[in-house]
mmCIF file with all atom_site columns, C-alpha atoms in Angstrom:
data_model
loop_
_atom_site.group_PDB
_atom_site.id
_atom_site.type_symbol
_atom_site.label_atom_id
_atom_site.label_alt_id
_atom_site.label_comp_id
_atom_site.label_asym_id
_atom_site.label_entity_id
_atom_site.label_seq_id
_atom_site.pdbx_PDB_ins_code
_atom_site.Cartn_x
_atom_site.Cartn_y
_atom_site.Cartn_z
_atom_site.occupancy
_atom_site.B_iso_or_equiv
_atom_site.pdbx_formal_charge
_atom_site.auth_seq_id
_atom_site.auth_comp_id
_atom_site.auth_asym_id
_atom_site.auth_atom_id
_atom_site.pdbx_PDB_model_num
ATOM 1   C CA . UNK Z 1 1   ? -3.213  10.911  -30.122 1.00 40.00 ? 237 UNK Z CA 1
ATOM 2   C CA . UNK Z 1 2   ? -0.506  11.815  -27.627 1.00 39.00 ? 238 UNK Z CA 1
ATOM 3   C CA . UNK Z 1 3   ? 3.060   10.842  -28.334 1.00 38.00 ? 239 UNK Z CA 1
ATOM 4   C CA . UNK Z 1 4   ? 5.398   9.838   -25.497 1.00 38.00 ? 240 UNK Z CA 1
ATOM 5   C CA . UNK Z 1 5   ? 6.874   13.353  -25.596 1.00 37.00 ? 241 UNK Z CA 1
ATOM 6   C CA . UNK Z 1 6   ? 3.497   15.078  -25.227 1.00 35.00 ? 242 UNK Z CA 1
ATOM 7   C CA . UNK Z 1 7   ? 1.728   12.703  -22.840 1.00 36.00 ? 243 UNK Z CA 1
ATOM 8   C CA . UNK Z 1 8   ? 1.117   14.550  -19.566 1.00 36.00 ? 244 UNK Z CA 1
ATOM 9   C CA . UNK Z 1 9   ? 1.156   12.567  -16.366 1.00 40.00 ? 245 UNK Z CA 1
ATOM 10  C CA . UNK Z 1 10  ? -2.108  13.234  -14.410 1.00 43.00 ? 246 UNK Z CA 1
ATOM 11  C CA . UNK Z 1 11  ? -0.184  14.290  -11.314 1.00 44.00 ? 247 UNK Z CA 1
ATOM 12  C CA . UNK Z 1 12  ? 2.705   16.067  -13.046 1.00 41.00 ? 248 UNK Z CA 1
ATOM 13  C CA . UNK Z 1 13  ? 1.566   19.475  -11.821 1.00 38.00 ? 249 UNK Z CA 1
ATOM 14  C CA . UNK Z 1 14  ? 1.338   18.299  -8.205  1.00 42.00 ? 250 UNK Z CA 1
ATOM 15  C CA . UNK Z 1 15  ? 4.434   16.117  -8.112  1.00 43.00 ? 251 UNK Z CA 1
ATOM 16  C CA . UNK Z 1 16  ? 7.821   17.501  -7.063  1.00 41.00 ? 252 UNK Z CA 1
ATOM 17  C CA . UNK Z 1 17  ? 10.019  18.246  -10.056 1.00 36.00 ? 253 UNK Z CA 1
ATOM 18  C CA . UNK Z 1 18  ? 13.306  17.049  -8.574  1.00 38.00 ? 254 UNK Z CA 1
ATOM 19  C CA . UNK Z 1 19  ? 14.318  13.739  -7.125  1.00 45.00 ? 255 UNK Z CA 1
ATOM 20  C CA . UNK Z 1 20  ? 15.676  14.196  -3.629  1.00 46.00 ? 256 UNK Z CA 1
ATOM 21  C CA . UNK Z 1 21  ? 17.612  11.629  -1.691  1.00 50.00 ? 257 UNK Z CA 1
ATOM 22  C CA . UNK Z 1 22  ? 15.778  9.114   0.435   1.00 57.00 ? 258 UNK Z CA 1
ATOM 23  C CA . UNK Z 1 23  ? 16.202  9.250   4.188   1.00 56.00 ? 259 UNK Z CA 1
ATOM 24  C CA . UNK Z 1 24  ? 19.750  8.361   5.243   1.00 53.00 ? 260 UNK Z CA 1
ATOM 25  C CA . UNK Z 1 25  ? 18.751  4.779   6.076   1.00 70.00 ? 261 UNK Z CA 1
ATOM 26  C CA . UNK Z 1 26  ? 17.662  4.190   2.456   1.00 92.00 ? 262 UNK Z CA 1
ATOM 27  C CA . UNK Z 1 27  ? 14.535  3.110   0.645   1.00 95.00 ? 263 UNK Z CA 1
ATOM 28  C CA . UNK Z 1 28  ? 14.424  -0.366  2.236   1.00 94.00 ? 264 UNK Z CA 1
ATOM 29  C CA . UNK Z 1 29  ? 14.377  1.050   5.770   1.00 94.00 ? 265 UNK Z CA 1
ATOM 30  C CA . UNK Z 1 30  ? 11.872  3.725   4.730   1.00 95.00 ? 266 UNK Z CA 1
ATOM 31  C CA . UNK Z 1 31  ? 9.526   1.083   3.267   1.00 96.00 ? 267 UNK Z CA 1
ATOM 32  C CA . UNK Z 1 32  ? 9.853   -1.101  6.380   1.00 95.00 ? 268 UNK Z CA 1
ATOM 33  C CA . UNK Z 1 33  ? 8.937   1.959   8.485   1.00 94.00 ? 269 UNK Z CA 1
ATOM 34  C CA . UNK Z 1 34  ? 5.864   2.380   6.247   1.00 95.00 ? 270 UNK Z CA 1
ATOM 35  C CA . UNK Z 1 35  ? 4.853   -1.240  6.938   1.00 95.00 ? 271 UNK Z CA 1
ATOM 36  C CA . UNK Z 1 36  ? 5.460   -0.645  10.647  1.00 93.00 ? 272 UNK Z CA 1
ATOM 37  C CA . UNK Z 1 37  ? 3.003   2.267   10.522  1.00 92.00 ? 273 UNK Z CA 1
ATOM 38  C CA . UNK Z 1 38  ? 0.441   0.059   8.758   1.00 92.00 ? 274 UNK Z CA 1
ATOM 39  C CA . UNK Z 1 39  ? 0.939   -2.599  11.436  1.00 90.00 ? 275 UNK Z CA 1
ATOM 40  C CA . UNK Z 1 40  ? 0.715   -0.135  14.340  1.00 88.00 ? 276 UNK Z CA 1
ATOM 41  C CA . UNK Z 1 41  ? -3.040  -0.651  14.761  1.00 80.00 ? 277 UNK Z CA 1
ATOM 42  C CA . UNK Z 1 42  ? -2.609  -3.517  17.265  1.00 64.00 ? 278 UNK Z CA 1
ATOM 43  C CA . UNK Z 1 43  ? -6.376  -3.821  17.760  1.00 61.00 ? 279 UNK Z CA 1
ATOM 44  C CA . UNK Z 1 44  ? -6.822  -0.133  18.619  1.00 64.00 ? 280 UNK Z CA 1
ATOM 45  C CA . UNK Z 1 45  ? -10.432 0.925   18.133  1.00 71.00 ? 281 UNK Z CA 1
ATOM 46  C CA . UNK Z 1 46  ? -10.766 3.876   15.798  1.00 75.00 ? 282 UNK Z CA 1
ATOM 47  C CA . UNK Z 1 47  ? -7.190  3.474   14.514  1.00 82.00 ? 283 UNK Z CA 1
ATOM 48  C CA . UNK Z 1 48  ? -6.244  5.330   11.364  1.00 86.00 ? 284 UNK Z CA 1
ATOM 49  C CA . UNK Z 1 49  ? -2.783  5.238   9.752   1.00 89.00 ? 285 UNK Z CA 1
ATOM 50  C CA . UNK Z 1 50  ? -0.746  8.422   9.474   1.00 91.00 ? 286 UNK Z CA 1
ATOM 51  C CA . UNK Z 1 51  ? 0.876   8.150   6.052   1.00 95.00 ? 287 UNK Z CA 1
ATOM 52  C CA . UNK Z 1 52  ? 2.016   11.790  5.728   1.00 95.00 ? 288 UNK Z CA 1
ATOM 53  C CA . UNK Z 1 53  ? 5.703   10.836  5.968   1.00 95.00 ? 289 UNK Z CA 1
ATOM 54  C CA . UNK Z 1 54  ? 5.290   8.067   3.377   1.00 97.00 ? 290 UNK Z CA 1
ATOM 55  C CA . UNK Z 1 55  ? 2.789   9.206   0.724   1.00 97.00 ? 291 UNK Z CA 1
ATOM 56  C CA . UNK Z 1 56  ? 2.327   12.284  -1.417  1.00 98.00 ? 292 UNK Z CA 1
ATOM 57  C CA . UNK Z 1 57  ? -0.890  14.271  -1.007  1.00 97.00 ? 293 UNK Z CA 1
ATOM 58  C CA . UNK Z 1 58  ? -2.142  12.712  -4.255  1.00 98.00 ? 294 UNK Z CA 1
ATOM 59  C CA . UNK Z 1 59  ? -1.208  9.235   -5.446  1.00 98.00 ? 295 UNK Z CA 1
ATOM 60  C CA . UNK Z 1 60  ? -1.944  7.264   -8.586  1.00 98.00 ? 296 UNK Z CA 1
ATOM 61  C CA . UNK Z 1 61  ? -3.510  4.180   -7.042  1.00 97.00 ? 297 UNK Z CA 1
ATOM 62  C CA . UNK Z 1 62  ? -4.203  1.424   -9.588  1.00 97.00 ? 298 UNK Z CA 1
ATOM 63  C CA . UNK Z 1 63  ? -4.512  4.062   -12.322 1.00 95.00 ? 299 UNK Z CA 1
ATOM 64  C CA . UNK Z 1 64  ? -6.924  6.211   -10.279 1.00 97.00 ? 300 UNK Z CA 1
ATOM 65  C CA . UNK Z 1 65  ? -5.891  9.461   -8.620  1.00 98.00 ? 301 UNK Z CA 1
ATOM 66  C CA . UNK Z 1 66  ? -6.568  9.244   -4.897  1.00 98.00 ? 302 UNK Z CA 1
ATOM 67  C CA . UNK Z 1 67  ? -5.728  11.498  -1.989  1.00 98.00 ? 303 UNK Z CA 1
ATOM 68  C CA . UNK Z 1 68  ? -3.604  10.275  0.885   1.00 97.00 ? 304 UNK Z CA 1
ATOM 69  C CA . UNK Z 1 69  ? -6.667  10.726  3.119   1.00 96.00 ? 305 UNK Z CA 1
ATOM 70  C CA . UNK Z 1 70  ? -8.690  8.369   0.886   1.00 96.00 ? 306 UNK Z CA 1
ATOM 71  C CA . UNK Z 1 71  ? -5.922  5.754   1.057   1.00 96.00 ? 307 UNK Z CA 1
ATOM 72  C CA . UNK Z 1 72  ? -5.687  6.089   4.848   1.00 93.00 ? 308 UNK Z CA 1
ATOM 73  C CA . UNK Z 1 73  ? -9.457  5.514   5.018   1.00 92.00 ? 309 UNK Z CA 1
ATOM 74  C CA . UNK Z 1 74  ? -9.191  2.471   2.731   1.00 92.00 ? 310 UNK Z CA 1
ATOM 75  C CA . UNK Z 1 75  ? -6.510  0.918   4.977   1.00 91.00 ? 311 UNK Z CA 1
ATOM 76  C CA . UNK Z 1 76  ? -8.365  1.765   8.201   1.00 90.00 ? 312 UNK Z CA 1
ATOM 77  C CA . UNK Z 1 77  ? -11.592 0.197   6.867   1.00 90.00 ? 313 UNK Z CA 1
ATOM 78  C CA . UNK Z 1 78  ? -9.767  -3.035  5.959   1.00 89.00 ? 314 UNK Z CA 1
ATOM 79  C CA . UNK Z 1 79  ? -8.087  -3.209  9.372   1.00 88.00 ? 315 UNK Z CA 1
ATOM 80  C CA . UNK Z 1 80  ? -11.434 -2.783  11.153  1.00 88.00 ? 316 UNK Z CA 1
ATOM 81  C CA . UNK Z 1 81  ? -13.090 -5.511  9.057   1.00 91.00 ? 317 UNK Z CA 1
ATOM 82  C CA . UNK Z 1 82  ? -10.106 -7.874  9.366   1.00 90.00 ? 318 UNK Z CA 1
ATOM 83  C CA . UNK Z 1 83  ? -9.001  -8.008  13.013  1.00 85.00 ? 319 UNK Z CA 1
ATOM 84  C CA . UNK Z 1 84  ? -5.384  -8.952  13.537  1.00 84.00 ? 320 UNK Z CA 1
ATOM 85  C CA . UNK Z 1 85  ? -4.518  -8.090  9.949   1.00 88.00 ? 321 UNK Z CA 1
ATOM 86  C CA . UNK Z 1 86  ? -0.775  -7.775  9.560   1.00 90.00 ? 322 UNK Z CA 1
ATOM 87  C CA . UNK Z 1 87  ? 1.115   -6.368  6.599   1.00 93.00 ? 323 UNK Z CA 1
ATOM 88  C CA . UNK Z 1 88  ? 3.832   -9.037  6.408   1.00 95.00 ? 324 UNK Z CA 1
ATOM 89  C CA . UNK Z 1 89  ? 6.470   -8.667  3.685   1.00 96.00 ? 325 UNK Z CA 1
ATOM 90  C CA . UNK Z 1 90  ? 7.319   -12.105 2.293   1.00 97.00 ? 326 UNK Z CA 1
ATOM 91  C CA . UNK Z 1 91  ? 9.423   -10.917 -0.645  1.00 97.00 ? 327 UNK Z CA 1
ATOM 92  C CA . UNK Z 1 92  ? 10.740  -7.438  -1.305  1.00 97.00 ? 328 UNK Z CA 1
ATOM 93  C CA . UNK Z 1 93  ? 12.732  -6.007  -4.216  1.00 96.00 ? 329 UNK Z CA 1
ATOM 94  C CA . UNK Z 1 94  ? 14.156  -2.512  -3.818  1.00 96.00 ? 330 UNK Z CA 1
ATOM 95  C CA . UNK Z 1 95  ? 15.649  -0.395  -6.604  1.00 95.00 ? 331 UNK Z CA 1
ATOM 96  C CA . UNK Z 1 96  ? 17.259  2.608   -4.911  1.00 93.00 ? 332 UNK Z CA 1
ATOM 97  C CA . UNK Z 1 97  ? 18.292  4.187   -8.215  1.00 93.00 ? 333 UNK Z CA 1
ATOM 98  C CA . UNK Z 1 98  ? 14.771  4.315   -9.673  1.00 95.00 ? 334 UNK Z CA 1
ATOM 99  C CA . UNK Z 1 99  ? 13.110  4.718   -6.228  1.00 96.00 ? 335 UNK Z CA 1
ATOM 100 C CA . UNK Z 1 100 ? 10.871  1.703   -6.755  1.00 97.00 ? 336 UNK Z CA 1
ATOM 101 C CA . UNK Z 1 101 ? 9.727   -1.068  -4.426  1.00 97.00 ? 337 UNK Z CA 1
ATOM 102 C CA . UNK Z 1 102 ? 8.030   -4.339  -5.326  1.00 98.00 ? 338 UNK Z CA 1
ATOM 103 C CA . UNK Z 1 103 ? 6.657   -6.431  -2.494  1.00 98.00 ? 339 UNK Z CA 1
ATOM 104 C CA . UNK Z 1 104 ? 4.671   -9.591  -1.912  1.00 98.00 ? 340 UNK Z CA 1
ATOM 105 C CA . UNK Z 1 105 ? 2.663   -9.182  1.276   1.00 97.00 ? 341 UNK Z CA 1
ATOM 106 C CA . UNK Z 1 106 ? 0.982   -12.053 3.102   1.00 97.00 ? 342 UNK Z CA 1
ATOM 107 C CA . UNK Z 1 107 ? -2.273  -11.472 4.958   1.00 95.00 ? 343 UNK Z CA 1
ATOM 108 C CA . UNK Z 1 108 ? -3.978  -13.906 7.331   1.00 94.00 ? 344 UNK Z CA 1
ATOM 109 C CA . UNK Z 1 109 ? -7.142  -12.842 9.115   1.00 94.00 ? 345 UNK Z CA 1
ATOM 110 C CA . UNK Z 1 110 ? -10.606 -13.794 10.285  1.00 94.00 ? 346 UNK Z CA 1
ATOM 111 C CA . UNK Z 1 111 ? -13.096 -11.156 9.145   1.00 95.00 ? 347 UNK Z CA 1
ATOM 112 C CA . UNK Z 1 112 ? -15.668 -9.897  11.610  1.00 93.00 ? 348 UNK Z CA 1
ATOM 113 C CA . UNK Z 1 113 ? -18.072 -9.181  8.692   1.00 95.00 ? 349 UNK Z CA 1
ATOM 114 C CA . UNK Z 1 114 ? -18.549 -10.876 5.327   1.00 95.00 ? 350 UNK Z CA 1
ATOM 115 C CA . UNK Z 1 115 ? -15.537 -9.765  3.304   1.00 93.00 ? 351 UNK Z CA 1
ATOM 116 C CA . UNK Z 1 116 ? -15.347 -10.110 -0.483  1.00 92.00 ? 352 UNK Z CA 1
ATOM 117 C CA . UNK Z 1 117 ? -17.105 -13.478 -0.457  1.00 93.00 ? 353 UNK Z CA 1
ATOM 118 C CA . UNK Z 1 118 ? -15.418 -14.781 2.713   1.00 95.00 ? 354 UNK Z CA 1
ATOM 119 C CA . UNK Z 1 119 ? -17.997 -15.259 5.469   1.00 96.00 ? 355 UNK Z CA 1
ATOM 120 C CA . UNK Z 1 120 ? -17.539 -13.581 8.844   1.00 96.00 ? 356 UNK Z CA 1
ATOM 121 C CA . UNK Z 1 121 ? -15.609 -15.854 11.199  1.00 96.00 ? 357 UNK Z CA 1
ATOM 122 C CA . UNK Z 1 122 ? -13.856 -17.832 8.402   1.00 96.00 ? 358 UNK Z CA 1
ATOM 123 C CA . UNK Z 1 123 ? -10.073 -17.625 8.719   1.00 96.00 ? 359 UNK Z CA 1
ATOM 124 C CA . UNK Z 1 124 ? -8.371  -17.045 5.362   1.00 96.00 ? 360 UNK Z CA 1
ATOM 125 C CA . UNK Z 1 125 ? -5.076  -16.119 3.718   1.00 96.00 ? 361 UNK Z CA 1
ATOM 126 C CA . UNK Z 1 126 ? -4.192  -14.113 0.623   1.00 96.00 ? 362 UNK Z CA 1
ATOM 127 C CA . UNK Z 1 127 ? -1.272  -12.289 -0.939  1.00 97.00 ? 363 UNK Z CA 1
ATOM 128 C CA . UNK Z 1 128 ? -0.976  -8.783  -2.283  1.00 97.00 ? 364 UNK Z CA 1
ATOM 129 C CA . UNK Z 1 129 ? 1.547   -8.027  -4.996  1.00 98.00 ? 365 UNK Z CA 1
ATOM 130 C CA . UNK Z 1 130 ? 2.247   -4.312  -4.803  1.00 98.00 ? 366 UNK Z CA 1
ATOM 131 C CA . UNK Z 1 131 ? 4.543   -1.993  -6.727  1.00 98.00 ? 367 UNK Z CA 1
ATOM 132 C CA . UNK Z 1 132 ? 5.449   1.509   -5.534  1.00 98.00 ? 368 UNK Z CA 1
ATOM 133 C CA . UNK Z 1 133 ? 7.101   4.493   -7.196  1.00 98.00 ? 369 UNK Z CA 1
ATOM 134 C CA . UNK Z 1 134 ? 8.660   6.983   -4.790  1.00 97.00 ? 370 UNK Z CA 1
ATOM 135 C CA . UNK Z 1 135 ? 9.592   10.590  -5.447  1.00 96.00 ? 371 UNK Z CA 1
ATOM 136 C CA . UNK Z 1 136 ? 11.288  12.778  -2.849  1.00 93.00 ? 372 UNK Z CA 1
ATOM 137 C CA . UNK Z 1 137 ? 10.819  9.970   -0.332  1.00 93.00 ? 373 UNK Z CA 1
ATOM 138 C CA . UNK Z 1 138 ? 7.038   9.784   -0.847  1.00 97.00 ? 374 UNK Z CA 1
ATOM 139 C CA . UNK Z 1 139 ? 4.912   7.205   -2.643  1.00 98.00 ? 375 UNK Z CA 1
ATOM 140 C CA . UNK Z 1 140 ? 3.463   8.777   -5.797  1.00 98.00 ? 376 UNK Z CA 1
ATOM 141 C CA . UNK Z 1 141 ? 2.191   5.628   -7.537  1.00 98.00 ? 377 UNK Z CA 1
ATOM 142 C CA . UNK Z 1 142 ? 0.860   2.286   -6.309  1.00 98.00 ? 378 UNK Z CA 1
ATOM 143 C CA . UNK Z 1 143 ? -0.169  -0.695  -8.386  1.00 98.00 ? 379 UNK Z CA 1
ATOM 144 C CA . UNK Z 1 144 ? -1.545  -3.700  -6.515  1.00 97.00 ? 380 UNK Z CA 1
ATOM 145 C CA . UNK Z 1 145 ? -3.162  -7.014  -7.311  1.00 97.00 ? 381 UNK Z CA 1
ATOM 146 C CA . UNK Z 1 146 ? -4.428  -9.760  -5.003  1.00 95.00 ? 382 UNK Z CA 1
ATOM 147 C CA . UNK Z 1 147 ? -4.141  -13.521 -5.125  1.00 96.00 ? 383 UNK Z CA 1
ATOM 148 C CA . UNK Z 1 148 ? -7.119  -15.799 -4.704  1.00 95.00 ? 384 UNK Z CA 1
ATOM 149 C CA . UNK Z 1 149 ? -8.266  -16.276 -1.127  1.00 95.00 ? 385 UNK Z CA 1
ATOM 150 C CA . UNK Z 1 150 ? -7.308  -19.515 0.603   1.00 95.00 ? 386 UNK Z CA 1
ATOM 151 C CA . UNK Z 1 151 ? -9.739  -20.607 3.313   1.00 95.00 ? 387 UNK Z CA 1
ATOM 152 C CA . UNK Z 1 152 ? -7.974  -21.961 6.411   1.00 95.00 ? 388 UNK Z CA 1
ATOM 153 C CA . UNK Z 1 153 ? -9.184  -24.389 9.051   1.00 88.00 ? 389 UNK Z CA 1
#
């Protein structure tokens, strides 16, 4: 059994070994720029986010190692299934010292296909509670959970 001193992080070999400063504007501004990139789809067909300035090449995503490309695909697929989807920060907590962000995002959309039990054409709302660890200005770990869906009239 591994002790805390011998436990090896799955991405340790691929993660930068030093903690560099965030962009001059700080972690809050950097995270808001990330959300702006996610919201840049504005109903563009074939849109795909460019997360290279925000995410490491490999990220621990809900305890699974994923590539940035896989995460970009995941986001693009959701945006195409949920027209008008906006990544709207309702609550945000930033810890500059530990390079961590916690955010409650609100999503309201009308899916164009059946989506996780919500029928196509049914407007609904849900929240995502997401926690990020940054290193050298890039997301290296994401943990997210979703609220129940609220059907809207």
